[in-house]
Coordinates of C-alpha atoms in Angstrom, one line a residue:
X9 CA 7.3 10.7 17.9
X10 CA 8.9 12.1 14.8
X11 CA 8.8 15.8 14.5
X12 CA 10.1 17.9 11.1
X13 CA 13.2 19.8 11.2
X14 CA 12.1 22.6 9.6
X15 CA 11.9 25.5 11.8
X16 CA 8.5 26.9 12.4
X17 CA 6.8 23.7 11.2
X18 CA 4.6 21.9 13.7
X19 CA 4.0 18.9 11.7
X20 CA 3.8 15.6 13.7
X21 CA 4.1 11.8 12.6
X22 CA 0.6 11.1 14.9
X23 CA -0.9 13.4 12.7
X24 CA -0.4 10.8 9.6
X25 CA 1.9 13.2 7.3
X26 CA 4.4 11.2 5.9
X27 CA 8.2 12.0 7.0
X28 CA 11.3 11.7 5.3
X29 CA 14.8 11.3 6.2
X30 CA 17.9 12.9 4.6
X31 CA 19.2 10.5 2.1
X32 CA 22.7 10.0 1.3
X33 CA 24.9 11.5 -1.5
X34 CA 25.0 14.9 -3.0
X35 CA 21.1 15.2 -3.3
X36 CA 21.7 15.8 0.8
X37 CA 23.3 19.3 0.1
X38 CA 20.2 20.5 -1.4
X39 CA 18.1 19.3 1.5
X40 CA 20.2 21.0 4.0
X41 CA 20.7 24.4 2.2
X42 CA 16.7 24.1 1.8
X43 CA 16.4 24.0 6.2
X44 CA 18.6 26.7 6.1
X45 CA 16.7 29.2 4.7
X46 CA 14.6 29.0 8.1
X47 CA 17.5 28.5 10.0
X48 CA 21.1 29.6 9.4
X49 CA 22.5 27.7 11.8
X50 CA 21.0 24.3 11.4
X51 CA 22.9 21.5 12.4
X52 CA 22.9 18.2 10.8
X53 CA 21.5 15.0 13.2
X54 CA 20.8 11.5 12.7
X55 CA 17.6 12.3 13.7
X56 CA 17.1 14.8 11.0
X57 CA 13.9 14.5 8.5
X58 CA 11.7 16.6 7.0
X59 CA 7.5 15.9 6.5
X60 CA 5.6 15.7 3.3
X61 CA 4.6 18.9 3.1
X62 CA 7.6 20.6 2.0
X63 CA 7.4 18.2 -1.0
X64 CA 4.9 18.1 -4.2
X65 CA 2.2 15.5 -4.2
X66 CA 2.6 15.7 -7.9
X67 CA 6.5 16.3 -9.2
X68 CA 8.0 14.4 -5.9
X69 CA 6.1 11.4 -5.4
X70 CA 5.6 8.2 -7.7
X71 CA 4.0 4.7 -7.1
X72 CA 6.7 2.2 -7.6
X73 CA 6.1 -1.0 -10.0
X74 CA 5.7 -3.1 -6.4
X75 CA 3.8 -1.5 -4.5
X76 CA 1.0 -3.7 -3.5
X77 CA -1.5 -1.1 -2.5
X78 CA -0.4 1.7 -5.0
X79 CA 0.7 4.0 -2.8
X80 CA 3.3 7.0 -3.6
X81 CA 6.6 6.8 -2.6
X82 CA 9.2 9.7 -2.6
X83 CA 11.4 10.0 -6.0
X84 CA 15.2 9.2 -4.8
X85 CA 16.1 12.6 -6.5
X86 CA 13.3 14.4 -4.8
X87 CA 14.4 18.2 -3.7
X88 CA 12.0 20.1 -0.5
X89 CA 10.8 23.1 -2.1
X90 CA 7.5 24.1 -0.3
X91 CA 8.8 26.6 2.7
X92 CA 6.0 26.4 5.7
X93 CA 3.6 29.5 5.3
X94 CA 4.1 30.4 8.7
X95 CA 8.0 30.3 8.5
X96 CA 8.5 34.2 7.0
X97 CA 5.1 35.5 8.5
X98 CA 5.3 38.9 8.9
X99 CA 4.6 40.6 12.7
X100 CA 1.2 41.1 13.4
X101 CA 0.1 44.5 13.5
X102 CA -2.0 44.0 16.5
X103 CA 1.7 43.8 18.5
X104 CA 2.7 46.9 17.0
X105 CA -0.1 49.1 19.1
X106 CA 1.6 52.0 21.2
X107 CA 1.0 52.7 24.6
X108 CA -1.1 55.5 23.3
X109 CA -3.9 53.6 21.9
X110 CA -4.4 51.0 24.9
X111 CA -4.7 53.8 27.5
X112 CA -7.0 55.4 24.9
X113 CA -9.4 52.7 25.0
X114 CA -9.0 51.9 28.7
X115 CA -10.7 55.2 29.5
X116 CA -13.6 53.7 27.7
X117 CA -15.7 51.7 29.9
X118 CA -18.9 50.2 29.0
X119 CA -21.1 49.7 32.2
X120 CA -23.3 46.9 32.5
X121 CA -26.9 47.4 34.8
X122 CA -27.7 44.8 37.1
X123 CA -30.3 43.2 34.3
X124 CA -28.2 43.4 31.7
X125 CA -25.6 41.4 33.6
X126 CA -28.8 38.7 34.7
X127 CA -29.6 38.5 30.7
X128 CA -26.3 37.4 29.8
X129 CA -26.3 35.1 32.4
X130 CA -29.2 33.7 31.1
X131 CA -28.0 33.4 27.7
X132 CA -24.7 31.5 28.3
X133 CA -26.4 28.7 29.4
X134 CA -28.6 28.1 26.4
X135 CA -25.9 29.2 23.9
X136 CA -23.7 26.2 25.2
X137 CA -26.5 23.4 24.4
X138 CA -27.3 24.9 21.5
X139 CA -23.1 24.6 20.5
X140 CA -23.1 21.1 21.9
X141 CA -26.2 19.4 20.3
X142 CA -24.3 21.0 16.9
X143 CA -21.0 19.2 18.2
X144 CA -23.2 16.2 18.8
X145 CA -24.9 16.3 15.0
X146 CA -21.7 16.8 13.5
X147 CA -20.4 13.6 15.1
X148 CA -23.6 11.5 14.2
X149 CA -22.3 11.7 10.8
X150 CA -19.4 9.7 11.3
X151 CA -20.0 7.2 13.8
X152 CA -19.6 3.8 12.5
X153 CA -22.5 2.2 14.9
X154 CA -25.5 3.9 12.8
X155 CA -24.0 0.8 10.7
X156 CA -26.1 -2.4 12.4
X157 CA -23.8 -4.9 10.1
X158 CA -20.5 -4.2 8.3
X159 CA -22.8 -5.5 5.2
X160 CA -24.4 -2.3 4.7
X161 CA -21.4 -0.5 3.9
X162 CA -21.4 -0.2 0.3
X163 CA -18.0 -1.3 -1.7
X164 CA -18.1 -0.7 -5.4
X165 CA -15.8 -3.6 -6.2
X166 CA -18.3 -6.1 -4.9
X167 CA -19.4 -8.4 -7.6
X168 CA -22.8 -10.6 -7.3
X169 CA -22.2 -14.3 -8.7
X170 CA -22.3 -14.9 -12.6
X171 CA -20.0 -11.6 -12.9
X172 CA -17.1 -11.3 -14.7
X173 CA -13.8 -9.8 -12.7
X174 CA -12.2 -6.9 -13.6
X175 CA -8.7 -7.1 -15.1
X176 CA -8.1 -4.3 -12.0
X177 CA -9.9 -6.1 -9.1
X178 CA -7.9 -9.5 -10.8
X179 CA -4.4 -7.9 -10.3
X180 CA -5.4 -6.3 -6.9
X181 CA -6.2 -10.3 -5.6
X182 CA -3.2 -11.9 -7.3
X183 CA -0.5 -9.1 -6.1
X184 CA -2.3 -9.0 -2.9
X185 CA -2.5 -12.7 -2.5
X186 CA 1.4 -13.4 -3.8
X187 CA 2.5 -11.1 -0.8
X188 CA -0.3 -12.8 2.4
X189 CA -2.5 -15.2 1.9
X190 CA -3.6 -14.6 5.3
X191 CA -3.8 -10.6 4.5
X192 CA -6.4 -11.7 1.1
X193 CA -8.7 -14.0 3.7
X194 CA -9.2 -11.5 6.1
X195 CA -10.5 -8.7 3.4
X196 CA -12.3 -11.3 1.4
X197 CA -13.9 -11.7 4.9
X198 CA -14.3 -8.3 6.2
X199 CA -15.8 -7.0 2.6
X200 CA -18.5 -10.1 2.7
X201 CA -16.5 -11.8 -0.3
X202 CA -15.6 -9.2 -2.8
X203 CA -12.9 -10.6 -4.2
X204 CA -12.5 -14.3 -5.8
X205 CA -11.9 -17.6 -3.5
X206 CA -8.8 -18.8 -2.9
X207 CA -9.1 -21.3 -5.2
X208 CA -9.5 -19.3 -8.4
X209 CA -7.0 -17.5 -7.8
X210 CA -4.6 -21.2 -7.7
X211 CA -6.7 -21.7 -10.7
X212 CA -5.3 -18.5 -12.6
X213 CA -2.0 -19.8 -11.8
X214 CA -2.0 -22.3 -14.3
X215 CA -0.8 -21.9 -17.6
X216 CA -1.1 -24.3 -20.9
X217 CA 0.5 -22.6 -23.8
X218 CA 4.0 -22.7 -21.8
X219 CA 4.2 -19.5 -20.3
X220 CA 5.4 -18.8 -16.7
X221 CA 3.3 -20.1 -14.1
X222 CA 1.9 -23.9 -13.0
X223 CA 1.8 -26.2 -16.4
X224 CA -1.8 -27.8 -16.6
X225 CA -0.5 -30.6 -19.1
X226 CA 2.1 -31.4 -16.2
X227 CA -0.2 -31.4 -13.8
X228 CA -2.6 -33.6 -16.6
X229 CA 0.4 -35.9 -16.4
X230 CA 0.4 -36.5 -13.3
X231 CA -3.0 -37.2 -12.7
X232 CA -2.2 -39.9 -15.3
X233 CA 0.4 -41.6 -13.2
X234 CA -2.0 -41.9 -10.4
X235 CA -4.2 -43.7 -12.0
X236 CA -1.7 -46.0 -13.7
X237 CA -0.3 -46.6 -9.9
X238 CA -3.6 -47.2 -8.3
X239 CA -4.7 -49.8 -10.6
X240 CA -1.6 -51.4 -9.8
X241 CA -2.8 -51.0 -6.1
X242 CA 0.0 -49.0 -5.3
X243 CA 0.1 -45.4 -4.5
X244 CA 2.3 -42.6 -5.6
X245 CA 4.8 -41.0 -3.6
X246 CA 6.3 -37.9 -5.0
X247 CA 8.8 -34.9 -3.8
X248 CA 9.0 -31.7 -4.9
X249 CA 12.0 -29.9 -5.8
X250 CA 12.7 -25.9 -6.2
X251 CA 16.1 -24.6 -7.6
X252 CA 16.5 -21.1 -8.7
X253 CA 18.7 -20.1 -12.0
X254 CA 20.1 -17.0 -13.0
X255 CA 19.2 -15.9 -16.7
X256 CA 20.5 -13.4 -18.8
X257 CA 18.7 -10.0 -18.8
X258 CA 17.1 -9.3 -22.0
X259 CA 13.5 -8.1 -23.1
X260 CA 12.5 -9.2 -26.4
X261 CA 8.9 -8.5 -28.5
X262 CA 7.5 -12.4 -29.6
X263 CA 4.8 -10.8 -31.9
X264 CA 2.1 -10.7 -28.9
X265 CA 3.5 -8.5 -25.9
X266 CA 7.0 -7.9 -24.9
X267 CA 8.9 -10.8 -22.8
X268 CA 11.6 -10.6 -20.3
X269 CA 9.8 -8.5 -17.5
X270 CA 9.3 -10.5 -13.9
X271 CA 6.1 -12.8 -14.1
X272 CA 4.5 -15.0 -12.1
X273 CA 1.9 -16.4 -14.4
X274 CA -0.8 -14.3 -13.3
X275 CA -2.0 -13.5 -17.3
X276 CA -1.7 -9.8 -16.7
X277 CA -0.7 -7.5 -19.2
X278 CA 3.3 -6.9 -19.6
X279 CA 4.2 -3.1 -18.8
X280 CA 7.5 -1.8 -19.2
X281 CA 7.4 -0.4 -15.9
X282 CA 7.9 -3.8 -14.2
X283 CA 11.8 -4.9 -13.3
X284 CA 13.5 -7.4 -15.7
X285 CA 13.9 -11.0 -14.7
X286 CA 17.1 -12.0 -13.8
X287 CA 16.3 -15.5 -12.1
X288 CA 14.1 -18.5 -12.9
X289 CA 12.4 -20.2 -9.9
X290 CA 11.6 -23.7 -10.6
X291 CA 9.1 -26.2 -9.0
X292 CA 9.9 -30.4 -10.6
X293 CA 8.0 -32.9 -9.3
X294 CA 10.1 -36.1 -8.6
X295 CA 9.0 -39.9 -8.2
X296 CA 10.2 -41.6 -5.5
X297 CA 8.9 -45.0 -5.6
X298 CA 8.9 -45.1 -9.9
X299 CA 11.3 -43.6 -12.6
X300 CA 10.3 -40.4 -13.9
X301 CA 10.2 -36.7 -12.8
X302 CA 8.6 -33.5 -14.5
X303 CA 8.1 -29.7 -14.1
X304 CA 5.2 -28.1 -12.8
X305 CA 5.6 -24.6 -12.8
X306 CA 8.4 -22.0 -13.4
X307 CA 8.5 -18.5 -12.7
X308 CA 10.3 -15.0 -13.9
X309 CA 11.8 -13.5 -10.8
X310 CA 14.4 -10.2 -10.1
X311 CA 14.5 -11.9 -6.0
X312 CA 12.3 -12.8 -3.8
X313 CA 11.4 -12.7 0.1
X314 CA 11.5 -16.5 2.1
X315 CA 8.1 -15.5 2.6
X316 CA 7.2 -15.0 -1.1
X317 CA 8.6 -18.1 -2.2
X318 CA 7.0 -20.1 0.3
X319 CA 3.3 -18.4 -1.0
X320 CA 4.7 -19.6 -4.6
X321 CA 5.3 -23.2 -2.7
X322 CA 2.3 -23.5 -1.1
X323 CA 0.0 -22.5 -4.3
X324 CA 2.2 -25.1 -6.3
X325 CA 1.3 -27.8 -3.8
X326 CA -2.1 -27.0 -3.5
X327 CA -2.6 -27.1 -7.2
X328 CA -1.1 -30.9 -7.4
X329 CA -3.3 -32.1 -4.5
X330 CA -6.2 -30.7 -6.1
X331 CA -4.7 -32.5 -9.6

């Protein structure tokens, strides 16, 4: 179990307080001359690393452009600077008592009768239900099983039918779907269906006006080929390619909203917080029993995961079928 380095601080990893380890470069000096204040002769280990405590919520931690859940993350130049209250405490007075003062008050002694002794007796007894049935209360208010179906637990994001989506609960499903498909099925489950089916969400990945994402008139085209083949009673047999290219680097204004950031064809709104594109993943669809081939979809990358860019697969092939 991780522990913090700090001297005097108790923190513990199973106590879910983030911990941090020393990172490299000259930003490390600062750390350790920070541990050293509560101990001057601290040693450096691989096991080093200091909790979130001795960091600000607010100046040390930012949510990264990636970050599916929008969680905080510590700044790479982050600097400790919040010392553990109990580091410099000063002696407790109550130590500090001379010999004087304790024989003083042992020579008072408060004698109990017989019946005084019985009453408090009596009293102990009663006093520790009374605790208990407030220890019991206190727990009633958490316990999950007053709920008789996970359905009664309210969730503010759930939408009834007819309702519009929020351009918030729309980026939450696409980034959360991108990254596990299996992930976005299990919360749609668990939250009775609060966010869109699966297949709106292939549905948002296609694109007309030629932006990233899976081309409807491509996808229009092939349709059209099917139909030409099966009234020749033949059926179409098709592969599909992916290739990735590098591009240059370059973010450009097109009189709309800026272009050059990674996209996936999800519609959202450009920020300039997102990384630049250096690749282009493409998907081209590629006849094999007649003589033509065509692109379905294209994407704005800066690398991606085996794992990613089979989700990207899999959503392009599920949009063809359903073609």
């Amino acid at each position: 179990m991780k522990t913090c380095s700090m001297k005097g601080c108790n923190s513990k990893a199973a106590q879910g307080i983030k911990f941090h380890g020393l990172p490299k470069g000259d930003i490390s000096k600062e750390w350790i001359t920070f541990l050293e204040k509560s101990n001057p002769s601290f040693k450096l280990t691989k096991t080093c690393t200091l909790c979130g405590l001795h960091f600000d919520s607010d100046l040390d931690y930012e949510i990264t452009p990636t970050s599916v859940f929008q969680t905080k993350q510590l700044k790479k130049n982050a600097v400790p600077s919040i010392l553990n209250p109990n580091v410099f405490a000063e002696p407790s007075e109550s130590l500090n008592c001379s010999m004087s003062s304790v024989t003083g008050a042992l020579d008072t002694v408060i004698v109990l009768t017989e019946a005084t002794e019985q009453n408090i007796v009596e009293i102990i007894p009663s006093t520790e239900k009374s605790s208990s049935d407030v220890s019991a209360n206190r727990k009633r208010k958490c316990f999950v099983g007053d709920f008789k179906h996970i359905d009664e637990i309210d969730t503010p994001n759930r939408s009834s039918e007819g309702n519009t989506v929020t351009p918030e609960l729309r980026s939450f499903a696409l980034t959360l779907h991108f990254y596990s498909p299996a992930a976005y099925n299990y919360v749609r489950k668990t939250f009775k269906k609060c966010l869109p089916h699966p297949s709106t969400i292939h549905k948002w990945y296609s694109i007309i006006d030629g932006s990233p994402g899976i081309t409807q008139e491509s996808l229009n085209a092939i349709a059209m080929k099917v139909t030409e083949m099966k009234q020749k009673n033949l059926n179409l047999v098709c592969g599909l390619i992916m290739d990735e290219m590098s591009i240059r680097e370059a973010v450009h204004f097109n009189g709309k909203h800026l272009q050059g950031y990674i996209n996936y064809g999800h519609k959202v709104n450009d920020s300039d917080a997102l990384p630049k594109a250096t690749e282009v993943l493409v998907f081209l669809i590629v006849a094999l029993n007649s003589h033509w081939k065509i692109p379905v979809a294209y994407f704005l990358i800066n690398g991606l995961t085996a794992e990613e860019k089979a989700n990207l697969l899999e959503t392009c092939l599920i949009n063809i079928h359903e073609t």
